[in-house]
Coordinates of C-alpha atoms and ligand atoms in Angstrom, one line a residue:
M1 CA -3.0 18.8 7.2
A2 CA -2.3 18.7 3.5
A3 CA -1.9 15.8 1.1
R4 CA 1.7 14.8 0.5
P5 CA 3.1 13.7 -2.8
I6 CA 3.1 10.0 -3.3
L7 CA 6.4 8.4 -4.0
L8 CA 6.7 6.6 -7.4
Y9 CA 8.2 3.2 -8.3
G10 CA 12.0 3.5 -8.2
D11 CA 12.2 5.7 -5.1
P12 CA 14.4 3.9 -2.6
R13 CA 12.1 4.8 0.3
L14 CA 9.5 2.4 -1.1
V15 CA 11.8 -0.6 -0.6
A16 CA 13.6 0.6 2.6
E17 CA 13.1 -1.2 5.9
N18 CA 10.0 0.0 7.8
R19 CA 10.3 0.3 11.6
P20 CA 7.5 -0.7 14.0
V21 CA 5.2 2.0 15.2
E22 CA 6.0 2.5 18.9
S23 CA 4.4 5.8 19.8
F24 CA 0.6 6.3 19.4
G25 CA 0.6 10.0 20.4
R26 CA -0.2 13.2 18.6
D27 CA 2.5 12.8 16.0
L28 CA 1.0 9.6 14.8
Q29 CA -2.5 11.1 14.6
D30 CA -1.1 13.9 12.5
L31 CA 0.7 11.4 10.2
L32 CA -2.5 9.4 9.8
Q33 CA -4.4 12.5 8.9
E34 CA -1.8 13.3 6.2
M35 CA -2.0 9.7 5.0
C36 CA -5.8 9.9 4.6
E37 CA -5.6 13.3 2.8
S38 CA -2.9 11.9 0.5
C39 CA -4.9 8.7 -0.2
W40 CA -8.2 10.6 -0.8
A41 CA -6.5 13.1 -3.1
A42 CA -4.9 10.5 -5.3
P43 CA -7.6 8.9 -5.1
G44 CA -6.9 5.4 -3.8
L45 CA -8.3 2.7 -1.6
G46 CA -5.3 2.6 0.7
L47 CA -1.9 4.0 1.4
A48 CA 1.2 2.7 3.3
A49 CA 3.4 5.2 5.2
P50 CA 6.5 4.5 3.1
Q51 CA 4.5 5.8 0.1
I52 CA 4.8 9.3 1.5
G53 CA 8.4 8.7 2.6
V54 CA 7.7 7.6 6.2
N55 CA 9.3 4.2 6.8
L56 CA 7.0 2.9 9.5
R57 CA 4.9 -0.3 9.6
L58 CA 1.7 1.7 9.2
A59 CA -1.0 1.8 6.5
I60 CA -4.6 2.8 6.0
V61 CA -7.4 1.3 3.9
D62 CA -10.5 3.1 3.1
L63 CA -12.8 1.5 0.5
S64 CA -15.1 4.6 0.6
V65 CA -12.1 6.7 -0.6
G66 CA -13.0 9.5 1.9
K67 CA -16.8 9.4 1.5
K68 CA -17.2 7.8 4.9
P69 CA -14.5 8.8 7.3
D70 CA -15.6 6.1 9.7
D71 CA -14.6 3.5 7.1
V72 CA -10.9 4.3 7.4
V73 CA -9.1 1.2 8.8
V74 CA -5.8 1.9 10.4
I75 CA -3.3 -1.0 10.5
A76 CA -0.2 -0.4 12.6
N77 CA 2.3 -3.2 12.9
P78 CA 0.1 -5.6 11.0
E79 CA 0.6 -9.3 10.6
L80 CA -1.2 -11.8 8.4
V81 CA -2.7 -14.4 10.8
S82 CA -4.3 -16.6 8.2
S83 CA -5.6 -16.6 4.7
G84 CA -7.9 -18.8 2.6
G85 CA -8.8 -19.4 -1.0
V86 CA -7.2 -17.7 -4.0
R87 CA -8.4 -15.6 -6.9
R88 CA -6.8 -13.8 -9.8
I89 CA -7.6 -10.2 -9.8
E90 CA -6.6 -6.9 -11.3
E91 CA -4.6 -4.6 -9.0
G92 CA -3.2 -1.1 -9.2
C93 CA -0.9 0.9 -7.0
L94 CA -0.7 4.7 -6.3
S95 CA 3.1 4.4 -6.7
I96 CA 2.7 2.9 -10.2
P97 CA 0.0 5.2 -11.6
G98 CA -1.9 4.1 -14.7
L99 CA -0.8 0.5 -14.7
Y100 CA -2.6 -2.6 -13.6
A101 CA -1.5 -6.1 -13.1
T102 CA -3.5 -9.3 -12.7
L103 CA -2.2 -11.3 -9.8
A104 CA -3.2 -14.0 -7.3
R105 CA -4.6 -12.8 -3.9
P106 CA -6.3 -14.7 -1.1
L107 CA -10.1 -14.6 -0.9
R108 CA -10.1 -14.2 2.8
V109 CA -7.6 -13.0 5.3
T110 CA -7.3 -12.4 9.0
V111 CA -4.9 -9.6 9.9
A112 CA -3.7 -8.7 13.4
A113 CA -2.8 -5.1 13.9
Q114 CA -3.0 -2.1 16.2
D115 CA -5.4 0.7 15.6
A116 CA -4.7 4.5 15.8
D117 CA -4.7 4.3 19.6
G118 CA -2.5 1.3 19.8
R119 CA -5.2 -1.2 20.7
R120 CA -4.5 -4.7 19.3
R121 CA -7.3 -6.4 17.3
E122 CA -7.8 -9.0 14.7
I123 CA -9.7 -8.1 11.5
E124 CA -11.4 -10.6 9.2
A125 CA -11.8 -9.5 5.6
D126 CA -12.8 -10.9 2.3
G127 CA -13.1 -9.6 -1.3
T128 CA -11.7 -6.1 -2.0
L129 CA -10.9 -5.4 1.7
A130 CA -8.8 -8.6 1.9
Q131 CA -7.0 -7.6 -1.3
A132 CA -6.3 -4.1 0.0
F133 CA -4.9 -5.5 3.2
C134 CA -2.6 -7.8 1.3
H135 CA -1.4 -4.9 -0.9
E136 CA -0.6 -2.7 2.0
L137 CA 1.1 -5.5 3.9
D138 CA 3.3 -6.0 0.8
H139 CA 4.3 -2.3 0.9
L140 CA 5.5 -2.6 4.5
D141 CA 7.8 -5.4 3.4
G142 CA 9.0 -3.4 0.4
I143 CA 7.1 -5.7 -2.1
L144 CA 5.7 -3.9 -5.1
L145 CA 3.4 -5.1 -7.9
P146 CA 6.1 -6.5 -10.3
D147 CA 7.5 -8.6 -7.4
R148 CA 4.2 -10.5 -7.4
L149 CA 4.4 -11.4 -11.1
R150 CA 6.3 -14.1 -12.8
G151 CA 7.5 -15.0 -16.3
L152 CA 5.9 -13.3 -19.3
S153 CA 3.4 -11.3 -17.3
R154 CA 6.3 -9.8 -15.2
Y155 CA 8.3 -9.1 -18.3
L156 CA 5.4 -7.3 -20.0
F157 CA 4.5 -5.4 -16.9
L158 CA 8.1 -4.1 -16.6
L159 CA 8.1 -3.2 -20.2
R160 CA 4.9 -1.1 -19.8
L161 CA 6.4 0.3 -16.6
R162 CA 9.5 1.5 -18.5
W163 CA 7.3 3.3 -21.0
A164 CA 5.0 4.8 -18.3
R165 CA 8.0 6.1 -16.3
R166 CA 9.1 8.3 -19.2
R167 CA 6.1 10.5 -18.4
W168 CA 6.8 10.6 -14.6
P169 CA 8.9 13.1 -12.8
A170 CA 12.5 12.0 -12.5
V171 CA 13.2 9.6 -9.6
R172 CA 16.5 8.2 -8.5
E173 CA 17.1 4.8 -9.9
L174 CA 17.3 1.8 -7.6
Ligands
ZN1 ZN1 0.5 0.3 -3.6

């Protein structure tokens, strides 16, 4: 399996509807391997399937960025069960390379999801892991960093984004 290119902001597949994962067979295992390779190559802490052009409700998070393969958390068909606390924190996105935004995220979350074999479980997370889950859940709903900003910070982020995109390969406008 090889890393696939990560789609950049403005690609319509990042905001397309994502279908539930229904089959947990060989094809899904291959896709997960490709997602891991793509995430590690970037490198990033997590990746959602739509970021490599596969519109499924599927994401991975790996705070070790490939150093500890056992640390990869697969979340298929995830749902936010509960969240608590709030903090403002800097966040980036592999689909918006080089830019960071400061936004509000919960301190703690509980996420219900299926693993790579389709087993349902609930995962409690705090800190960076909670933030990463929130970021990937957003991707599965077509929500990107600027959508989490308001007012002046949104305006300034979009301005910086417009400049940054001049150095990106051409993507089709939304
Ligand atoms: Zn992202």
